Coordinates of C-alpha atoms in Angstrom, one line a residue:
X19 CA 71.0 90.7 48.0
X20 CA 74.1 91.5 46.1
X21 CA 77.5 90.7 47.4
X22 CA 78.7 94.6 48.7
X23 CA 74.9 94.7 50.9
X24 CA 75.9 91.0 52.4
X25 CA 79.5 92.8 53.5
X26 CA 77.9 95.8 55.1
X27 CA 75.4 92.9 56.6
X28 CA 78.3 91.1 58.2
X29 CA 80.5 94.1 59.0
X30 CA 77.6 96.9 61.0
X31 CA 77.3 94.7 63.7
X32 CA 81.0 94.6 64.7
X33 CA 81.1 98.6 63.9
X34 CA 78.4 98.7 66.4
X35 CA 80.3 96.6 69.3
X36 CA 83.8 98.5 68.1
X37 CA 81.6 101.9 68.7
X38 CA 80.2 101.0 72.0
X39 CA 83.7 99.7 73.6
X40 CA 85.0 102.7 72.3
X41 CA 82.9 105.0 74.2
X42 CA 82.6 103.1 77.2
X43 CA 86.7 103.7 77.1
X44 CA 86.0 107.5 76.6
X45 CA 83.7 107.9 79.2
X46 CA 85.9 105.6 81.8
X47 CA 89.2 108.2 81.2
X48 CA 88.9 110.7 83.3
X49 CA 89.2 114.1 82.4
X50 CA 89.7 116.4 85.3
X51 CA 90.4 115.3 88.4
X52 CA 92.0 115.5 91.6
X53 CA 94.7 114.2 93.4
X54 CA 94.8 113.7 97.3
X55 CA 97.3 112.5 99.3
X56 CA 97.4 110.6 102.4
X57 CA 100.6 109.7 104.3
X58 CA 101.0 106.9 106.4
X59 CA 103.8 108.0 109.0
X60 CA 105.9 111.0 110.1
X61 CA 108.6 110.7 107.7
X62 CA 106.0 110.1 104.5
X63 CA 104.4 113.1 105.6
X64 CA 107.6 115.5 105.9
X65 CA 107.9 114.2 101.7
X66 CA 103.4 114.2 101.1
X67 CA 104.9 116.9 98.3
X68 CA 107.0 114.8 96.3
X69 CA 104.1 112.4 95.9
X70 CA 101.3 115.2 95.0
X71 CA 104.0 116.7 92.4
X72 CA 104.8 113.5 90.8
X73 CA 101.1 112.4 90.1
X74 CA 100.4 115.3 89.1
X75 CA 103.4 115.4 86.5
X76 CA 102.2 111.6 85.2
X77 CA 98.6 112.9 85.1
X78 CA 99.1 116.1 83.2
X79 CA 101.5 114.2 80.6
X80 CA 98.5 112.4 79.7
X81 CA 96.1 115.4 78.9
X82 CA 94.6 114.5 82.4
X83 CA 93.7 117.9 83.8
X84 CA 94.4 118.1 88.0
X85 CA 92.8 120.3 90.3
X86 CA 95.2 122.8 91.4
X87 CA 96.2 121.9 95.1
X88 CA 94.6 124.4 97.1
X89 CA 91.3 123.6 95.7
X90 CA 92.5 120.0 96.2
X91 CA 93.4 120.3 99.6
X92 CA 89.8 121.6 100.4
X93 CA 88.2 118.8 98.7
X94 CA 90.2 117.0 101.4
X95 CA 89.0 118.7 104.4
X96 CA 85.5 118.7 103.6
X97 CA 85.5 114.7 102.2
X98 CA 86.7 113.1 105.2
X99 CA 85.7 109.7 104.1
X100 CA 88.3 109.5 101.5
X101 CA 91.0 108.8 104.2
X102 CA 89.6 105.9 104.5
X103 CA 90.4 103.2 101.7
X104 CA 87.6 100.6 102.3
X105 CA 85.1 103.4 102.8
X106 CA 82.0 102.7 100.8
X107 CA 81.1 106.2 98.4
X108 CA 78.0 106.1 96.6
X109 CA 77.6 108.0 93.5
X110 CA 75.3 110.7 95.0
X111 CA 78.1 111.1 97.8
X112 CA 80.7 111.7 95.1
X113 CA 78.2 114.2 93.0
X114 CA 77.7 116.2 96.8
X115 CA 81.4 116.6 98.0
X116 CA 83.0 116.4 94.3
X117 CA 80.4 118.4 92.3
X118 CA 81.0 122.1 92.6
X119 CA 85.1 121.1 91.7
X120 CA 83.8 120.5 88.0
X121 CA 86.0 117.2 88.2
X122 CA 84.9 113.3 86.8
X123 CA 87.5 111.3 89.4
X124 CA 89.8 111.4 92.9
X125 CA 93.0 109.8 92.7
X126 CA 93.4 108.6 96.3
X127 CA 97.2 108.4 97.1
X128 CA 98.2 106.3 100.2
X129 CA 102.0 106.4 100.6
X130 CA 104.3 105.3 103.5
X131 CA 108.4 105.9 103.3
X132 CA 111.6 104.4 105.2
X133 CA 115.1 105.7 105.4
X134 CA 117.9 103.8 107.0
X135 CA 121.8 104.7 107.3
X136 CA 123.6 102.6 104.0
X137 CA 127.3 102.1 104.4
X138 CA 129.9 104.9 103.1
X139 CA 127.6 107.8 104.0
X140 CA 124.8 106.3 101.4
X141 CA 121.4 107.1 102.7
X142 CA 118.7 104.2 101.4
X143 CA 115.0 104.7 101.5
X144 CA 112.2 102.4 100.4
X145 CA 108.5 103.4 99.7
X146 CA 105.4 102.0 99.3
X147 CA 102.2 103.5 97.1
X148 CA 98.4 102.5 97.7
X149 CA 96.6 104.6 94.5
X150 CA 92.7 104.7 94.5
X151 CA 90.7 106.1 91.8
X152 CA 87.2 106.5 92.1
X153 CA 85.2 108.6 89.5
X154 CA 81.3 110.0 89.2
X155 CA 80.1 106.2 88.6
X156 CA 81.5 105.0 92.2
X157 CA 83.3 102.1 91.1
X158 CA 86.8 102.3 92.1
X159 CA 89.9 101.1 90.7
X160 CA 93.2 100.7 92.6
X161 CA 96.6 99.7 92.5
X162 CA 99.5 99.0 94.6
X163 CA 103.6 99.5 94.6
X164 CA 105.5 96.2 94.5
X165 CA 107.6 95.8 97.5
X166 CA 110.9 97.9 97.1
X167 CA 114.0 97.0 99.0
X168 CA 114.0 93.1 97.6
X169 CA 115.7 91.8 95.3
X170 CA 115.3 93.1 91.8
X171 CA 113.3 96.3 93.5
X172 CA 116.3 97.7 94.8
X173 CA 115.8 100.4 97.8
X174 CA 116.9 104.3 96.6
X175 CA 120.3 105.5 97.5
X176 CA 121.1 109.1 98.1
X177 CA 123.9 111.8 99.1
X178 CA 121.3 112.9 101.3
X179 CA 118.5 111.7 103.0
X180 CA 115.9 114.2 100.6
X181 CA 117.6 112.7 97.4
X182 CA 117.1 108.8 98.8
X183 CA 113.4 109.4 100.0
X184 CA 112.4 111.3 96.8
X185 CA 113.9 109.3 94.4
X186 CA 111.9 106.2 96.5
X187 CA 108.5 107.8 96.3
X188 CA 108.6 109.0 92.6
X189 CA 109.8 105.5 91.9
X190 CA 106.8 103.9 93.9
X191 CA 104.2 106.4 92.0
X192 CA 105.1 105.3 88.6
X193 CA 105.2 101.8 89.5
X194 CA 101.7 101.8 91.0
X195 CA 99.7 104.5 88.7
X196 CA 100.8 102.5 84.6
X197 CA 99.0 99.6 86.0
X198 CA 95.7 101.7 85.9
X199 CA 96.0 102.5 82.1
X200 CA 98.0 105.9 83.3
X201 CA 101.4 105.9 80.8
X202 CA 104.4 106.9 82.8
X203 CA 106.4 108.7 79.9
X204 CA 109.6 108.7 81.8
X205 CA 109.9 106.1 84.4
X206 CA 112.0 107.6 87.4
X207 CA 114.7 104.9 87.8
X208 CA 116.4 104.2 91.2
X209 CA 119.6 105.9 92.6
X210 CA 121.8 103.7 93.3
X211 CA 125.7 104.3 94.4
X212 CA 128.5 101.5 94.1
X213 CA 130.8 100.7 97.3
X214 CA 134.3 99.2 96.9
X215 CA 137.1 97.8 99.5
X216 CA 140.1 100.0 100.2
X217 CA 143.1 99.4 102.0
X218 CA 144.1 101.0 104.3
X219 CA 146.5 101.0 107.6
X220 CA 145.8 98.7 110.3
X221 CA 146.1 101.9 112.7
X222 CA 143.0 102.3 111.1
X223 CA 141.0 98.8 112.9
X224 CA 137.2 99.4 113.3
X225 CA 135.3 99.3 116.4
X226 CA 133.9 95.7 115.6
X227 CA 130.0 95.7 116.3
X228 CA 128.8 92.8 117.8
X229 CA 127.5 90.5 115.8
X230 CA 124.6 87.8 115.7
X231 CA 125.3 84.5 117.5
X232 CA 125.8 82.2 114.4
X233 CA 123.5 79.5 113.4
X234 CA 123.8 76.4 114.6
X235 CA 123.9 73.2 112.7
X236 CA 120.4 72.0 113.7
X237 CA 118.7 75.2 112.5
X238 CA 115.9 74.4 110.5
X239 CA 116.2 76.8 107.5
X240 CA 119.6 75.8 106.8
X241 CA 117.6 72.9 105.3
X242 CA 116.5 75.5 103.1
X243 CA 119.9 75.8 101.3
X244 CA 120.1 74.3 97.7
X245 CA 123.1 72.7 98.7
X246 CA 124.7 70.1 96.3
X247 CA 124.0 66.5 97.2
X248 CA 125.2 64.1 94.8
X249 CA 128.0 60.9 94.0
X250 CA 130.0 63.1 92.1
X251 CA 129.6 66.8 94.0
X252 CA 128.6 67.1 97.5
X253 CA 128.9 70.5 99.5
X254 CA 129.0 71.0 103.1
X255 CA 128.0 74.1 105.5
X256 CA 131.3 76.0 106.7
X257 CA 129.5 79.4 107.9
X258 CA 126.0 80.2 108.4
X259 CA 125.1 83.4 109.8
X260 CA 122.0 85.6 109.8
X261 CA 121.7 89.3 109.4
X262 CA 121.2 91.9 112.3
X263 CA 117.5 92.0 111.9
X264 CA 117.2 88.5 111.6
X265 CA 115.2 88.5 108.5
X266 CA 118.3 86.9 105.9
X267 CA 120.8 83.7 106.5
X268 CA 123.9 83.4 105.0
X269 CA 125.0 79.8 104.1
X270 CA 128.5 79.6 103.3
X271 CA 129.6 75.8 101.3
X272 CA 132.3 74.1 100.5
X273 CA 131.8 72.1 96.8
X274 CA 133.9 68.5 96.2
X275 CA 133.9 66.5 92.7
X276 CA 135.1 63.4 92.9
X277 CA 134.2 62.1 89.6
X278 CA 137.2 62.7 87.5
X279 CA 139.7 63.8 89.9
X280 CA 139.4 65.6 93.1
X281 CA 138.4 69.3 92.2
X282 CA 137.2 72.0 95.2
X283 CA 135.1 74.8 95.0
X284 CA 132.3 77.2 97.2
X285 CA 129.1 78.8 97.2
X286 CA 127.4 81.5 98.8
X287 CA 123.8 80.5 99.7
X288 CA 121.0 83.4 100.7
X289 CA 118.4 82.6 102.3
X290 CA 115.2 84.8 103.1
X291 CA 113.5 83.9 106.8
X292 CA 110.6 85.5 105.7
X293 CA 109.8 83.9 102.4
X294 CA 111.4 80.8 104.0
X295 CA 113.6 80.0 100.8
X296 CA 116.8 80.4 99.4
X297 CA 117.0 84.0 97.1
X298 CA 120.4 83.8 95.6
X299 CA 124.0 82.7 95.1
X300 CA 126.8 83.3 94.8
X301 CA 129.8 82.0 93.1
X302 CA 132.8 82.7 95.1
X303 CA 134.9 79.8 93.5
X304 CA 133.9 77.5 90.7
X305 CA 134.5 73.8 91.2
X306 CA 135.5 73.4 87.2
X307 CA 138.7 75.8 87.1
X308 CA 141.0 77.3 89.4
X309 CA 142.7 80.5 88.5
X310 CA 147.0 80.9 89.1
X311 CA 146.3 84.4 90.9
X312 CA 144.3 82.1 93.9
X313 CA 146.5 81.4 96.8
X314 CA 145.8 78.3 98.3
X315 CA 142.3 76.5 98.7
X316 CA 138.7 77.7 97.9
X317 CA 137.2 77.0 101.7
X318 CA 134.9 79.9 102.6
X319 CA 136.0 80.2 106.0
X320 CA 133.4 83.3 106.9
X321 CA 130.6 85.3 106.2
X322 CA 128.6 88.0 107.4
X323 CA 125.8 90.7 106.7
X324 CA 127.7 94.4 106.9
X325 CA 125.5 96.9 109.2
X326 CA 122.1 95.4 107.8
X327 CA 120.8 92.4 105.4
X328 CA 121.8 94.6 102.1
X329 CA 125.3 93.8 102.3
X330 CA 127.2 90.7 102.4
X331 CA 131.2 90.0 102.9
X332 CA 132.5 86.6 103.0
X333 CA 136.5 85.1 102.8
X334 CA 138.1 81.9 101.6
X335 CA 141.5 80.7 101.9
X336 CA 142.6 83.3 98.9
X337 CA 139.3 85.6 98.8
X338 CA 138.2 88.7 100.0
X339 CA 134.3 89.3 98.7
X340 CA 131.5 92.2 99.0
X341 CA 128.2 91.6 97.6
X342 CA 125.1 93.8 97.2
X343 CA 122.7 91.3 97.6
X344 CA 119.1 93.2 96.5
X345 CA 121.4 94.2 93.0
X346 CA 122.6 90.7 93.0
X347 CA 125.9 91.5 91.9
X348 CA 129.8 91.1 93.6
X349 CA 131.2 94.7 94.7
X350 CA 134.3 94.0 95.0
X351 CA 136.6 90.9 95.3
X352 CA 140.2 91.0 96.9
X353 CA 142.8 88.7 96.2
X354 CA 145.4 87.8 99.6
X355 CA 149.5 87.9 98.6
X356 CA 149.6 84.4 100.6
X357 CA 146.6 81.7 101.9
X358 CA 145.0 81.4 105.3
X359 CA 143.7 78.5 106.9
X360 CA 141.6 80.4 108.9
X361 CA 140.1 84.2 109.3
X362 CA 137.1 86.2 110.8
X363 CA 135.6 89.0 109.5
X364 CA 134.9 92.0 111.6
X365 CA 132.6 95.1 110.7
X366 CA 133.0 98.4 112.8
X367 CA 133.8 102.0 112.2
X368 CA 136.6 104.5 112.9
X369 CA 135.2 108.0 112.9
X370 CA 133.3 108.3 110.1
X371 CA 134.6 105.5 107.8
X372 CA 132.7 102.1 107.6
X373 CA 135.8 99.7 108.1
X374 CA 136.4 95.9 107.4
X375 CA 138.9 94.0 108.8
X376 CA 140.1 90.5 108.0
X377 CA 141.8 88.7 111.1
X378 CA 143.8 85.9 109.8
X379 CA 146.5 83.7 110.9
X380 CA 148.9 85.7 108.9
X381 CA 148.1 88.8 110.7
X382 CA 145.2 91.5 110.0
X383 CA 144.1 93.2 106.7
X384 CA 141.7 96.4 107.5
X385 CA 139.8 97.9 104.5
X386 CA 137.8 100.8 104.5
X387 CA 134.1 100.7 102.8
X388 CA 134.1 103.8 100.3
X389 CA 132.0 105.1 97.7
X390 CA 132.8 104.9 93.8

């Protein structure tokens, strides 16, 4: 056998196996199919459109062809098993009620949305996708949306409550149907709107809404806090408070180095009740430096969620701060003219501005919560 017959020898075999994957990857794409879609509550439903539209956009952009949705919506009437997502469909069952469409899969589309109120007339909405495919050999392939409203998932914000729920859906689509093998050409990215402190007169002083009763010391997920516990830095709890729907804590602590001279700072601690660990921090003064435009010490002397567990204020001796806590980032920090020993924060409104006031022992500072 001369040397070029050995090579073809070696190399048919792999041909072979590179054929055979090859068309079993063919013949898994789909080709035409159809896209149904079941909402889970009242408000999903009022926005069932935004979801069909979307998949049908992602589908198409991938030489999928779709059903059209009248056709679609009868394959849904007369298939009432697909509502179901654990149902058990055989292949005949799919050839009976799927058949006369001239389609090779269903894309299944479970989808569920919430809207709340955000602060400075900001609607936010969250959504959540369940995709099922199933196709003419009965095996079915899903996926399903990571959890939006968390921390790097940040919820949708909107002018209007239509812009913040379909920005949250379209979001959840493409996040749930590329893990399938379906590119998303042009991932829909999430509105988001900043919010900074203004302010304003203290004729102006909110309506403060009551707050939570704060934590006290023997709570046990303050244990939870990565506070620092060393010879040369220690940090103690000065505020702890939890968020309206009790599902985030706020740890508020006060940083001392001894080693080298005596040097203050403090931290914000987040902690999630849920997960039952700390989620983030904050910086609100470093222990290392302390700048000349920072009247008096770095104590953080309160802290509070604002309306909901999104938003987070908190004040030191010199500081005023507003955090976005799922974006991670600081909003806006205020520096006093003069320090205060002590201060509480209040949140309320005044007709329709979101309002926060500062209550000090050098009077009251009221700012209002606007949009950038």
């Amino acid at each position: 056998m001369n040397q070029p017959e050995r090579a073809l020898k070696l190399i048919v075999p792999y041909l072979f196996i590179a054929l055979v994957l090859f068309s079993s990857e063919l013949m898994a794409a789909p080709k035409s199919v159809a896209v149904v879609v079941y909402p889970q509550s009242a408000i999903a439903k009022q926005y069932a459109r935004i979801a069909q539209a979307r998949m049908e956009q992602v589908l198409t952009d991938n030489g999928i062809t779709v059903l059209d949705q009248k056709k679609a919506e009868e394959l849904k009437k007369g298939w009432k098993k697909l509502e179901d997502p654990g149902a058990l469909i055989t292949a005949e069952e799919f050839v009976k009620s799927a058949g006369k469409y001239d389609i090779d899969g269903v894309y299944r589309v479970y989808m569920d949305a919430a809207l709340t109120n955000g602060l400075a007339g900001i609607f936010t909405a969250t959504s959540l996708a369940d995709i099922r495919f199933i196709g003419e050999d009965a095996q079915i392939r899903s996926s399903a949306s990571p959890a939006m409203g968390v921390k790097g998932m940040p919820p949708s914000d909107g002018l209007t409550e239509s812009a913040a729920i379909s920005n949250a859906i379209q979001r959840a689509i493409d996040a749930t149907i590329q893990p399938m093998g379906i590119k998303v050409l042009d991932f829909t990215n999430p509105r988001l709107f900043n919010v900074t402190l203004k302010p304003v007169s203290t004729s102006e002083s909110p309506v403060p809404e009551k707050r939570p009763p704060p934590l006290s010391d023997s709570d046990p997920i303050i244990k939870l806090a990565n506070l620092k516990d060393s010879f040369a830095l220690s940090e103690v709890v000065t505020c702890a408070n939890k968020s309206p729907d009790d599902k985030m804590v706020v740890i508020g602590g006060y940083l001392r180095k001894t080693q080298g001279g005596r040097l203050y700072g403090s931290m914000i601690h987040v902690l999630d009740r849920e997960a039952n660990k700390e989620v983030i921090t904050f910086e609100t003064a470093p222990v290392e430096t302390r700048k000349a435009e920072e009247k008096g010490g770095a104590k953080i002397l309160d802290c509070m969620f604002i309306s909901n567990w999104r938003y987070l204020a908190a004040v030191t001796n010199s500081k005023l701060f507003l955090w976005d806590i799922e974006r991670g980032a600081v909003m806006n920090a205020l520096f006093f003219d003069e320090a205060v020993d002590e201060a509480r924060l209040e949140y309320g409104k005044s007709g329709d501005m979101d309002l926060l006031a500062v209550a000090s022992n050098n009077g009251r500072k009221v700012f209002q919560i606007s949009r950038e």
